[in-house]
Coordinates of C-alpha atoms in Angstrom, one line a residue:
Chain A
M1 CA -0.3 0.0 0.2
N2 CA 1.5 3.8 -0.5
A3 CA 1.8 5.9 2.2
L4 CA -0.6 8.2 1.0
L5 CA -2.9 5.7 0.9
L6 CA -2.0 4.2 4.4
T7 CA -2.3 7.2 5.8
L8 CA -6.0 8.5 4.6
G9 CA -7.1 4.7 5.5
D10 CA -5.5 5.0 9.3
G11 CA -6.4 8.7 9.1
A12 CA -10.1 7.6 8.5
T13 CA -9.9 4.5 11.2
I14 CA -8.4 7.8 14.1
A15 CA -11.3 9.6 12.5
R16 CA -14.2 7.4 13.5
R17 CA -13.1 6.0 16.9
N18 CA -12.9 10.3 17.8
V19 CA -16.4 10.6 16.1
R20 CA -17.5 7.9 18.0
K21 CA -16.6 9.4 21.1
V22 CA -18.5 12.5 20.6
T23 CA -21.7 10.7 20.3
R24 CA -20.9 8.7 23.7
V25 CA -19.7 11.6 25.8
P26 CA -23.1 14.1 26.2
E27 CA -20.8 16.8 27.9
I28 CA -18.5 17.1 24.5
L29 CA -21.9 17.7 22.1
V30 CA -23.8 19.8 25.2
S31 CA -20.7 22.2 24.6
V32 CA -20.6 22.2 21.2
I33 CA -23.9 22.9 20.9
V34 CA -25.0 25.1 23.5
S35 CA -21.9 27.5 24.2
P36 CA -22.4 29.0 20.2
L37 CA -25.8 29.9 21.2
I38 CA -25.1 31.0 24.6
M39 CA -22.7 33.1 22.8
L40 CA -25.0 34.5 20.1
V41 CA -28.4 35.5 22.2
L42 CA -25.9 37.2 25.0
F43 CA -24.1 38.8 21.9
A44 CA -27.3 39.8 19.9
Y45 CA -29.7 40.8 23.4
V46 CA -26.9 42.0 25.8
F47 CA -24.3 44.0 23.2
G48 CA -26.8 44.8 21.0
G49 CA -28.5 47.5 22.3
S50 CA -25.4 49.7 23.1
I51 CA -23.2 48.9 19.8
E52 CA -24.2 50.6 16.7
I53 CA -23.7 49.8 13.6
E54 CA -24.3 52.4 10.9
G55 CA -26.6 52.0 8.4
G56 CA -27.4 47.9 9.4
S57 CA -28.6 45.9 12.3
Y58 CA -26.0 44.9 14.8
R59 CA -27.5 41.5 14.9
E60 CA -26.6 40.5 11.2
Y61 CA -23.5 42.4 11.7
L62 CA -22.5 40.2 15.1
V63 CA -23.4 36.4 13.5
G64 CA -20.2 36.4 11.7
G65 CA -17.7 37.2 14.3
V66 CA -19.7 34.5 16.6
F67 CA -19.1 31.8 14.1
A68 CA -15.6 32.7 14.0
M69 CA -15.3 33.2 17.9
N70 CA -17.0 29.8 18.3
L71 CA -14.8 27.7 15.8
V72 CA -11.4 29.2 17.2
F73 CA -12.9 28.5 20.9
A74 CA -13.9 24.7 19.4
S75 CA -10.0 24.2 18.0
V76 CA -9.1 23.6 21.9
F77 CA -11.0 20.1 21.3
T78 CA -8.2 19.6 19.0
G79 CA -5.6 19.6 21.5
A80 CA -7.5 18.6 24.7
G81 CA -8.4 16.0 22.8
L82 CA -4.7 14.6 21.6
A83 CA -3.2 15.7 25.3
E84 CA -6.5 13.0 27.1
D85 CA -5.3 10.0 24.6
I86 CA -1.6 10.7 25.8
Q87 CA -2.7 10.7 29.1
K88 CA -4.5 7.8 28.9
G89 CA -2.3 6.1 27.3
I90 CA -3.9 5.3 24.5
M91 CA -1.5 7.2 21.8
D92 CA 1.9 4.5 23.4
R93 CA -1.1 1.7 22.2
F94 CA -1.2 3.4 18.4
R95 CA 2.8 4.8 18.5
S96 CA 3.2 0.5 18.6
L97 CA 0.9 -0.1 16.1
P98 CA 2.7 -0.4 12.1
M99 CA 0.7 2.3 11.4
S100 CA 1.2 6.0 10.0
Q101 CA 1.9 7.6 12.5
S102 CA 1.0 11.1 10.6
A103 CA -2.8 9.9 10.5
V104 CA -3.0 10.1 14.4
V105 CA -3.0 13.9 14.0
F106 CA -4.5 13.7 10.5
G107 CA -7.3 11.7 12.0
R108 CA -7.9 14.4 15.1
T109 CA -7.9 17.4 12.6
A110 CA -10.1 15.7 10.3
S111 CA -12.7 14.3 12.9
D112 CA -13.0 17.8 14.3
V113 CA -14.5 19.6 11.3
I114 CA -17.1 17.5 11.5
Y115 CA -18.3 19.0 15.1
N116 CA -17.5 22.4 13.0
V117 CA -19.6 21.6 10.5
L118 CA -22.5 20.4 13.2
S119 CA -21.8 24.0 15.2
L120 CA -22.1 25.6 12.1
A121 CA -25.7 24.6 11.5
I122 CA -26.2 25.1 14.9
M123 CA -25.4 28.6 14.6
S124 CA -26.8 29.6 11.6
V125 CA -30.2 28.5 12.4
A126 CA -30.1 29.9 15.8
G127 CA -29.0 33.2 13.6
L128 CA -31.8 33.3 11.1
L129 CA -34.2 32.9 14.3
I130 CA -33.0 35.9 16.1
G131 CA -32.6 38.1 12.7
W132 CA -29.6 37.3 10.7
R133 CA -30.0 36.8 7.0
I134 CA -28.1 35.5 4.0
N135 CA -28.4 38.4 1.6
G136 CA -25.9 37.4 -0.4
S137 CA -25.8 34.6 -3.8
V138 CA -26.2 30.2 -2.4
F139 CA -22.5 30.5 -4.4
E140 CA -21.0 33.1 -2.1
A141 CA -22.6 31.5 1.0
I142 CA -21.3 28.1 0.8
T143 CA -17.7 29.9 -0.1
A144 CA -18.1 31.6 3.0
F145 CA -18.8 28.7 5.4
A146 CA -15.7 26.7 3.4
L147 CA -13.8 29.3 4.2
L148 CA -15.0 29.7 7.9
L149 CA -13.8 25.6 8.1
L150 CA -10.8 26.1 6.5
F151 CA -10.2 28.5 9.0
A152 CA -11.1 26.6 11.8
Y153 CA -9.2 23.5 10.3
A154 CA -5.8 25.6 10.2
I155 CA -6.4 26.7 13.9
S156 CA -6.8 23.4 15.2
W157 CA -3.1 22.6 14.1
V158 CA -2.0 24.9 15.9
M159 CA -4.0 23.6 19.0
A160 CA -2.9 19.7 17.9
Y161 CA 1.1 20.9 18.3
I162 CA 0.0 22.6 21.7
G163 CA -1.7 19.3 22.5
L164 CA 1.0 17.4 21.8
L165 CA 3.4 19.5 23.7
V166 CA 1.5 19.9 26.9
P167 CA 1.4 17.4 30.2
S168 CA -2.1 17.0 30.5
P169 CA -6.0 18.3 29.0
E170 CA -6.4 20.7 31.8
V171 CA -2.8 22.5 30.5
I172 CA -4.3 23.2 26.8
N173 CA -7.5 24.4 28.2
Q174 CA -6.1 27.3 30.3
A175 CA -3.2 28.0 27.8
G176 CA -5.4 28.2 24.9
M177 CA -7.5 30.2 26.5
M178 CA -4.8 32.9 27.1
V179 CA -4.4 32.9 23.1
I180 CA -7.8 32.6 22.0
F181 CA -9.7 35.4 24.5
P182 CA -6.9 38.1 23.1
M183 CA -7.3 36.3 19.2
T184 CA -11.1 36.3 19.2
F185 CA -11.7 39.7 21.3
V186 CA -9.0 42.2 19.6
A187 CA -10.8 42.0 16.1
D188 CA -14.2 43.0 14.3
T189 CA -16.3 40.5 16.3
F190 CA -17.8 41.9 18.0
A191 CA -17.3 45.6 18.3
P192 CA -15.8 47.3 14.7
V193 CA -12.2 48.5 14.7
E194 CA -12.3 52.0 13.9
N195 CA -13.3 52.6 17.5
F196 CA -10.4 50.2 19.0
P197 CA -7.0 52.5 20.6
G198 CA -4.2 52.7 18.6
P199 CA -1.8 49.1 18.7
L200 CA -5.4 47.5 19.8
R201 CA -6.3 48.8 16.7
T202 CA -3.5 47.8 14.3
F203 CA -3.2 44.4 15.8
A204 CA -7.0 43.6 15.2
E205 CA -6.9 45.1 11.8
W206 CA -4.1 42.2 10.8
N207 CA -5.7 40.0 13.2
P208 CA -6.7 36.6 11.2
V209 CA -10.1 36.5 12.9
S210 CA -10.5 40.0 11.4
S211 CA -10.0 38.7 8.1
V212 CA -12.1 35.8 8.4
T213 CA -14.8 37.5 10.2
R214 CA -15.1 40.5 7.0
A215 CA -15.1 37.6 4.6
A216 CA -18.1 36.0 6.0
R217 CA -20.2 39.4 6.1
E218 CA -19.0 40.0 2.7
L219 CA -20.1 36.9 1.2
F220 CA -23.1 36.6 3.4
G221 CA -24.0 40.2 2.3
N222 CA -24.0 41.5 5.8
L223 CA -22.0 44.6 5.7
P224 CA -24.2 47.7 6.1
A225 CA -24.6 49.4 1.8
G226 CA -22.4 52.1 2.1
S227 CA -20.5 51.2 4.4
P228 CA -16.7 52.7 3.9
E229 CA -14.1 50.9 2.5
P230 CA -11.8 49.6 5.3
G231 CA -7.9 51.2 5.0
P232 CA -5.3 48.1 5.2
W233 CA -5.0 45.2 2.7
S234 CA -6.0 42.8 5.4
L235 CA -9.5 43.8 5.1
R236 CA -9.8 45.0 1.8
H237 CA -8.8 41.8 0.4
P238 CA -10.6 39.5 3.6
I239 CA -10.7 36.1 1.7
L240 CA -7.1 36.3 0.1
Y241 CA -5.8 37.6 3.5
T242 CA -7.2 35.0 5.4
L243 CA -6.2 32.4 2.8
L244 CA -2.4 33.1 3.6
W245 CA -3.2 33.0 6.6
V246 CA -4.3 29.4 6.6
A247 CA -1.3 28.1 4.1
I248 CA 0.8 29.7 6.4
I249 CA -0.4 27.7 9.4
I250 CA -1.0 24.2 8.2
G251 CA 2.6 24.4 6.7
V252 CA 4.2 25.5 9.6
F253 CA 2.0 23.6 12.4
A254 CA 1.5 20.1 10.4
P255 CA 4.3 19.3 9.8
L256 CA 5.7 20.2 13.4
A257 CA 2.7 18.5 14.8
V258 CA 3.6 14.9 12.7
R259 CA 7.3 15.3 13.8
R260 CA 6.4 15.7 17.7
F261 CA 4.0 12.9 17.6
S262 CA 6.4 10.6 15.7
R263 CA 9.4 11.6 17.4
R264 CA 10.8 8.8 20.0
P265 CA 12.3 10.5 22.4
Chain B
M1 CA 29.3 -7.9 39.4
P2 CA 32.2 -6.7 36.4
T3 CA 33.7 -3.4 37.2
F4 CA 34.0 -3.3 33.1
D5 CA 31.2 -3.4 30.6
P6 CA 33.8 -3.9 27.4
P7 CA 31.6 -3.4 24.1
I8 CA 31.9 -8.0 23.7
P9 CA 29.5 -8.9 21.1
L10 CA 27.3 -11.9 22.4
P11 CA 28.9 -15.3 22.2
I12 CA 27.5 -16.8 18.8
L13 CA 25.1 -19.6 20.8
E14 CA 23.1 -16.5 21.6
Q15 CA 23.0 -15.0 17.8
P16 CA 21.5 -17.6 16.3
M17 CA 21.8 -18.5 12.0
T18 CA 17.8 -17.8 11.8
R19 CA 18.1 -13.8 12.9
S20 CA 14.8 -13.7 11.4
T21 CA 12.8 -16.0 13.5
D22 CA 14.8 -14.5 16.7
G23 CA 12.9 -13.6 19.4
V24 CA 14.6 -10.4 21.2
T25 CA 18.4 -9.1 21.7
A26 CA 19.3 -6.3 23.7
N27 CA 23.1 -5.3 23.7
G28 CA 24.5 -2.7 26.1
L29 CA 20.6 -0.4 26.4
H30 CA 21.4 2.6 28.3
K31 CA 18.7 5.3 28.7
S32 CA 18.6 8.5 30.8
Y33 CA 16.0 11.0 31.6
G34 CA 18.3 13.9 32.8
D35 CA 20.1 13.1 35.4
V36 CA 18.1 10.0 36.4
Q37 CA 19.5 6.8 34.9
A38 CA 16.9 4.5 34.2
L39 CA 18.8 2.2 31.8
A40 CA 22.9 1.5 32.6
G41 CA 23.8 -1.3 30.0
L42 CA 21.1 -4.1 30.0
D43 CA 21.6 -7.2 28.2
L44 CA 19.3 -9.6 27.6
A45 CA 18.0 -12.4 25.3
V46 CA 14.7 -13.9 24.4
P47 CA 15.0 -17.0 22.5
E48 CA 11.9 -17.8 20.1
G49 CA 8.9 -19.6 21.9
T50 CA 10.3 -18.9 25.4
V51 CA 9.4 -16.5 28.5
L52 CA 12.1 -14.2 30.0
G53 CA 10.9 -12.2 32.6
L54 CA 12.3 -9.1 33.7
L55 CA 12.1 -8.9 37.7
G56 CA 12.4 -5.5 39.5
P57 CA 11.1 -3.2 41.6
N58 CA 9.8 0.4 40.8
G59 CA 12.1 2.5 39.3
A60 CA 14.3 0.1 38.2
G61 CA 14.1 0.6 34.7
K62 CA 11.8 -2.1 33.4
T63 CA 8.9 -0.4 31.3
T64 CA 12.1 1.8 29.9
A65 CA 13.1 -1.3 28.8
V66 CA 9.6 -2.3 27.0
S67 CA 9.3 0.9 26.0
I68 CA 12.7 0.7 23.7
L69 CA 12.1 -2.7 22.6
S70 CA 8.7 -1.6 21.0
T71 CA 9.9 1.1 19.4
L72 CA 8.1 3.8 21.9
L73 CA 11.7 5.5 23.1
R74 CA 15.2 5.3 21.8
A75 CA 18.1 4.2 23.4
D76 CA 20.5 6.5 24.2
A77 CA 23.4 3.3 24.0
G78 CA 23.4 -0.2 22.5
T79 CA 21.5 -2.1 20.2
A80 CA 17.9 -4.3 20.0
T81 CA 16.1 -6.6 18.0
V82 CA 13.2 -7.8 17.9
A83 CA 11.8 -10.5 15.7
G84 CA 15.2 -9.8 13.9
F85 CA 15.0 -6.0 13.1
D86 CA 16.6 -3.6 14.9
V87 CA 14.0 -1.3 17.2
G88 CA 16.7 2.2 16.6
T89 CA 16.5 1.3 12.9
E90 CA 14.0 -0.2 11.4
P91 CA 10.7 0.6 13.8
V92 CA 8.3 -0.1 11.1
Q93 CA 9.3 -3.8 10.6
V94 CA 9.6 -4.2 14.3
R95 CA 5.7 -2.9 14.9
K96 CA 4.2 -5.5 13.0
H97 CA 5.8 -8.3 14.4
I98 CA 5.1 -6.9 18.4
G99 CA 2.4 -6.9 20.5
L100 CA 2.5 -4.7 23.6
S101 CA 0.7 -4.5 26.4
G102 CA 1.5 -2.4 28.9
Q103 CA 0.7 -2.0 33.1
F104 CA -1.9 1.3 32.0
A105 CA -4.3 -0.7 30.2
A106 CA -4.5 1.1 26.7
V107 CA -7.8 0.8 25.5
D108 CA -10.3 3.5 24.2
E109 CA -12.6 4.0 27.4
Y110 CA -15.2 5.7 25.1
L111 CA -15.5 2.7 22.2
T112 CA -16.8 -0.7 23.1
G113 CA -14.6 -3.6 24.0
F114 CA -15.5 -5.2 20.3
E115 CA -14.7 -1.4 18.6
N116 CA -11.3 -1.2 20.2
L117 CA -10.0 -4.7 19.0
E118 CA -11.7 -3.6 15.6
M119 CA -9.9 -0.7 15.5
V120 CA -6.4 -2.2 16.5
G121 CA -7.0 -4.8 13.2
R122 CA -7.6 -1.9 11.1
L123 CA -4.7 -0.6 12.4
Y124 CA -2.9 -3.7 11.5
H125 CA -4.3 -3.2 8.1
L126 CA -6.1 -6.7 8.7
G127 CA -9.0 -5.6 6.5
K128 CA -12.4 -4.4 7.8
K129 CA -13.5 -8.4 7.5
V130 CA -10.6 -9.9 9.3
A131 CA -10.7 -7.1 11.9
R132 CA -13.9 -7.5 12.9
S133 CA -13.5 -11.6 13.2
R134 CA -10.3 -11.4 15.0
A135 CA -12.1 -9.3 17.4
R136 CA -15.1 -11.6 17.9
E137 CA -12.3 -14.2 18.2
L138 CA -10.4 -12.4 20.9
L139 CA -13.5 -11.5 23.1
E140 CA -14.5 -15.0 23.4
R141 CA -10.7 -16.0 24.0
F142 CA -11.1 -13.3 26.8
S143 CA -14.4 -13.6 28.3
L144 CA -15.5 -10.7 27.4
V145 CA -18.4 -12.1 25.2
D146 CA -21.3 -10.2 27.2
A147 CA -19.2 -7.1 28.0
G148 CA -18.0 -6.9 23.9
D149 CA -21.1 -4.2 23.4
R150 CA -20.3 -2.5 26.8
Q151 CA -18.4 0.6 26.7
V152 CA -14.8 0.1 28.1
S153 CA -15.7 3.1 30.9
T154 CA -18.1 0.5 32.5
Y155 CA -15.4 -1.9 32.5
S156 CA -13.5 -3.5 35.9
G157 CA -10.2 -3.5 36.3
G158 CA -9.3 -7.4 35.3
M159 CA -11.3 -6.8 32.2
R160 CA -9.6 -3.8 31.3
R161 CA -6.4 -5.7 31.0
R162 CA -7.8 -8.8 29.1
L163 CA -9.2 -6.1 26.6
D164 CA -5.5 -4.9 26.7
L165 CA -4.1 -7.9 26.5
A166 CA -6.6 -8.8 23.8
A167 CA -5.5 -6.1 21.7
A168 CA -2.0 -6.8 21.9
L169 CA -2.8 -10.0 20.3
V170 CA -5.0 -8.9 17.1
A171 CA -2.7 -9.4 14.8
E172 CA -0.8 -12.5 16.2
P173 CA 2.2 -10.9 17.0
S174 CA 5.2 -13.2 16.9
V175 CA 7.2 -10.9 20.0
I176 CA 5.1 -10.1 23.2
F177 CA 5.5 -7.5 25.3
L178 CA 4.1 -7.1 28.8
D179 CA 4.8 -5.0 30.6
E180 CA 3.5 -5.0 34.7
P181 CA 0.4 -7.1 33.0
T182 CA -1.4 -7.6 36.6
T183 CA 0.0 -4.7 38.8
G184 CA -2.9 -3.1 40.6
L185 CA -5.1 -6.6 39.9
D186 CA -6.9 -8.3 43.1
P187 CA -5.9 -11.9 43.2
R188 CA -8.5 -12.8 41.6
S189 CA -8.8 -11.1 38.4
R190 CA -4.7 -11.6 38.4
N191 CA -5.3 -15.4 38.3
E192 CA -7.6 -15.0 35.7
L193 CA -5.3 -12.9 33.8
W194 CA -2.3 -15.2 34.6
E195 CA -4.4 -18.4 33.5
V196 CA -4.8 -16.1 29.2
I197 CA -0.7 -15.7 29.7
E198 CA -0.4 -19.3 30.2
E199 CA -2.2 -20.7 27.5
L200 CA -0.1 -17.8 25.7
V201 CA 2.8 -19.7 26.6
T202 CA 2.1 -23.1 26.2
K203 CA 1.4 -22.1 22.6
G204 CA 4.7 -20.9 22.1
S205 CA 5.0 -17.0 22.0
T206 CA 8.2 -14.8 22.6
V207 CA 7.0 -13.4 25.4
L208 CA 9.0 -10.6 27.6
L209 CA 7.1 -10.2 30.9
T210 CA 8.2 -7.5 32.9
T211 CA 6.6 -7.9 37.0
Q212 CA 7.7 -6.9 40.1
Y213 CA 5.9 -10.4 41.6
M214 CA 7.7 -13.2 42.2
E215 CA 5.1 -15.4 41.9
E216 CA 4.1 -14.1 38.9
A217 CA 8.1 -14.3 37.8
E218 CA 8.1 -17.8 38.5
R219 CA 4.8 -19.3 37.2
L220 CA 5.3 -18.0 33.7
A221 CA 9.0 -17.6 33.0
D222 CA 11.7 -19.8 31.4
D223 CA 14.6 -17.4 32.3
I224 CA 14.1 -14.5 34.6
I225 CA 16.8 -11.5 34.7
V226 CA 16.7 -9.6 37.9
I227 CA 17.4 -5.8 37.3
D228 CA 18.0 -2.9 39.8
H229 CA 19.1 0.8 39.2
G230 CA 19.1 -0.2 35.2
R231 CA 21.2 -3.2 35.3
E232 CA 21.2 -7.0 35.7
I233 CA 21.8 -8.1 39.0
A234 CA 20.9 -12.0 38.7
H235 CA 19.9 -14.0 35.8
G236 CA 18.9 -17.7 35.9
T237 CA 15.9 -20.0 36.4
A238 CA 13.5 -19.4 39.1
D239 CA 15.3 -23.0 40.8
E240 CA 18.9 -21.2 40.1
L241 CA 17.9 -18.0 41.4
K242 CA 17.0 -19.6 44.6
Q243 CA 19.9 -21.3 45.3
I244 CA 21.2 -18.2 45.7
V245 CA 19.9 -17.7 48.5
G246 CA 20.2 -21.4 50.0
G247 CA 18.2 -24.0 50.8
D248 CA 15.6 -24.9 53.1
R249 CA 15.8 -22.9 56.6
I250 CA 14.1 -23.6 59.9
E251 CA 12.6 -20.6 61.5
V252 CA 11.8 -20.9 65.2
V253 CA 10.2 -17.7 67.2
V254 CA 10.1 -18.0 70.9
R255 CA 8.2 -16.2 73.5
N256 CA 10.8 -15.4 75.6
F257 CA 14.3 -13.6 74.8
T258 CA 16.1 -15.2 76.9
D259 CA 15.4 -18.5 75.4
V260 CA 17.4 -16.9 71.9
D261 CA 20.7 -18.4 72.7
A262 CA 19.2 -21.9 74.1
V263 CA 17.5 -22.0 70.3
K264 CA 20.6 -21.0 68.7
A265 CA 22.5 -23.9 70.6
I266 CA 19.9 -26.7 69.1
L267 CA 19.7 -25.2 65.5
R268 CA 23.7 -25.1 65.5
R269 CA 23.2 -28.7 65.9
A270 CA 21.0 -29.1 63.1
A271 CA 22.5 -26.4 60.9
V272 CA 24.3 -27.4 57.8
G273 CA 27.3 -24.6 57.6
D274 CA 27.2 -21.9 60.6
D275 CA 24.8 -19.1 59.4
I276 CA 22.4 -18.8 62.0
R277 CA 21.0 -15.5 62.3
S278 CA 18.8 -13.9 64.9
E279 CA 16.5 -11.3 64.8
A280 CA 14.8 -10.0 68.0
R281 CA 12.8 -13.4 69.1
R282 CA 13.2 -15.2 65.7
V283 CA 16.3 -17.4 64.9
A284 CA 16.8 -19.2 61.4
A285 CA 19.4 -21.7 60.7
P286 CA 19.8 -23.6 56.7
V287 CA 19.5 -26.9 57.1
T288 CA 19.1 -30.4 55.2
G289 CA 16.5 -33.2 55.6
G290 CA 13.8 -31.2 55.6
A291 CA 10.6 -32.9 58.4
E292 CA 13.2 -35.4 60.3
T293 CA 14.9 -32.2 61.1
L294 CA 12.1 -30.8 61.8
A295 CA 10.8 -32.6 64.1
R296 CA 14.4 -33.3 65.7
V297 CA 14.7 -29.4 66.5
L298 CA 11.1 -30.3 68.0
Q299 CA 11.9 -32.7 70.2
E300 CA 14.9 -30.9 71.1
L301 CA 13.2 -27.5 71.7
A302 CA 10.4 -29.3 74.0
A303 CA 13.1 -31.1 76.2
A304 CA 14.9 -28.0 76.9
E305 CA 11.2 -26.7 77.7
I306 CA 11.1 -23.9 75.4
D307 CA 8.4 -21.5 74.7
V308 CA 7.9 -21.5 71.2
L309 CA 5.6 -19.2 69.3
D310 CA 6.3 -20.4 66.0
I311 CA 8.2 -23.1 63.9
G312 CA 8.4 -23.6 60.8
L313 CA 10.6 -25.4 57.5
R314 CA 11.0 -22.3 54.8
R315 CA 11.7 -22.8 51.6
P316 CA 13.3 -19.8 49.9
T317 CA 10.9 -17.9 47.7
L318 CA 12.1 -15.9 44.6
D319 CA 10.7 -12.8 47.2
D320 CA 13.7 -13.7 49.3
V321 CA 16.3 -13.5 46.5
F322 CA 15.1 -10.0 45.2
L323 CA 14.9 -8.9 49.2
T324 CA 18.5 -10.7 48.6
L325 CA 19.7 -9.2 46.0
T326 CA 17.9 -5.3 45.8
G327 CA 19.3 -5.3 49.5
S328 CA 16.6 -5.3 51.7
T329 CA 17.4 -7.3 55.0
T330 CA 15.6 -10.0 56.1
V331 CA 16.1 -12.5 58.6
G332 CA 17.9 -15.9 57.7
I333 CA 19.3 -14.3 54.3
S334 CA 22.6 -13.9 53.5
T335 CA 24.0 -10.0 53.0
P336 CA 24.5 -8.3 49.8
A337 CA 28.1 -8.6 50.1
E338 CA 28.0 -12.5 50.3
L339 CA 25.7 -12.2 46.9
E340 CA 28.1 -10.3 45.3
V341 CA 30.1 -13.0 44.8
A342 CA 27.1 -16.0 44.4
S343 CA 26.1 -14.1 41.3

């Protein structure tokens, strides 16, 4: 069997195992479903009254940001899942098998795409209920969902690498949050970046979470008509800028994670 | 103990011509974690179809040795082959021929027993059909049929270990590593697992077993290496190792301290040699002649009107060997210094 087919086959076996786990541990499902809903409702009704979007509705504006934020948060699962598997010893089993070693990490990031599809679907339905609308074409909407999932996939490789470095799943939850909070909040997810103070504004403008959010809003047609063209290149070409980040992140972190997993200390 | 450690190749006898079917060989394995030396030049050989017991206390280096041989860790120095393949340079080939069962049952608790075995079969590339039938077969063999469709999180410790062992056997490996397979199990589960391992052994599997239980090594292993601080301190069959401690002993426990000297005198007459030892109110002496000698000693003790709390003929166990070699003290055994010569 050639190496690629071997990796795909083993990766599918690992991914199937990870998906089974989701169906057996109700807590995971609850957090995948409930926490996005809470975020959506919370932001829509708590901040919705105080944040003004010129010429548009905050709820329409908000949903793209909630999508991006939740997908980044969910990437912690990837790292925590790997860390848990190491802690419980199942990784030693995998490492003693004549399987493709990279399949363990590829299988994990692949199965996490499935959570993300599920979580996007639930958020979309909830978004429609609170007044979000897809105003663009079907093709644009599909592109938006695909870009969000691709971005989430890239971030989950970062978390995969961290998950293989840390000693326990608890650590990744904390370490992950330290990165994820600033990344998702210092962005145009919930409030327009124009109102941010100096350095925070620059960070937010070049933050890929901002560009993926902006891209989603553009593609869904959620930006108010006549809203001004943004200054930075990253936000004028959000799709391209996001894709660049995706390529860089996967290009760096996938080899790092695979090497970390297959190394023999 | 040798004071030098030259890179002498193994004797010809231990390197048979049929390397491809050879069991396990290791030569001068070294492994350190920072300042802690886990292995300090371990040699071992497990000829095909035999069971080697690697016996040692916690932290002796047993798990490190198994991890190197099963390709999870890389040795700092030394070489090892498993099923004829080099563990350092041919890890994938080695993995095809081994099954690993560890002290922390490496099974997925969110999957059922059947799903665990099927997954492992798929990862050995047995194909879906074969993986499934093999899983069913193993569940039956390990008395897990009823539990096969239950999540492993509902299993008892003994059931998990059995499933873990079954997972190691999915691809019918030619070499099996059992790293403390019964540590932490209750006596009943331990016995059940021993029966399963004995069955494997009688079928001619090559097994490297690590354990801290003498009874386990004695029951399952053909050959035993006692290790401590990452190196071999004794090597032989269970019987040979018992020779280190010596033959039978009579042990007498008296009620009154004042009787100890009198008991020593009586035992000295019955003993072979003059290695009479006492600790508090317990006196022990090496003897031959078994029950006859014991009866004679009893008569003499009665005649001397000594108040005896306990008397018995003790045969040395591997525990004695182990304690002797690893330096813990027990009455009636030789000091480590004396044993250096014996081993």
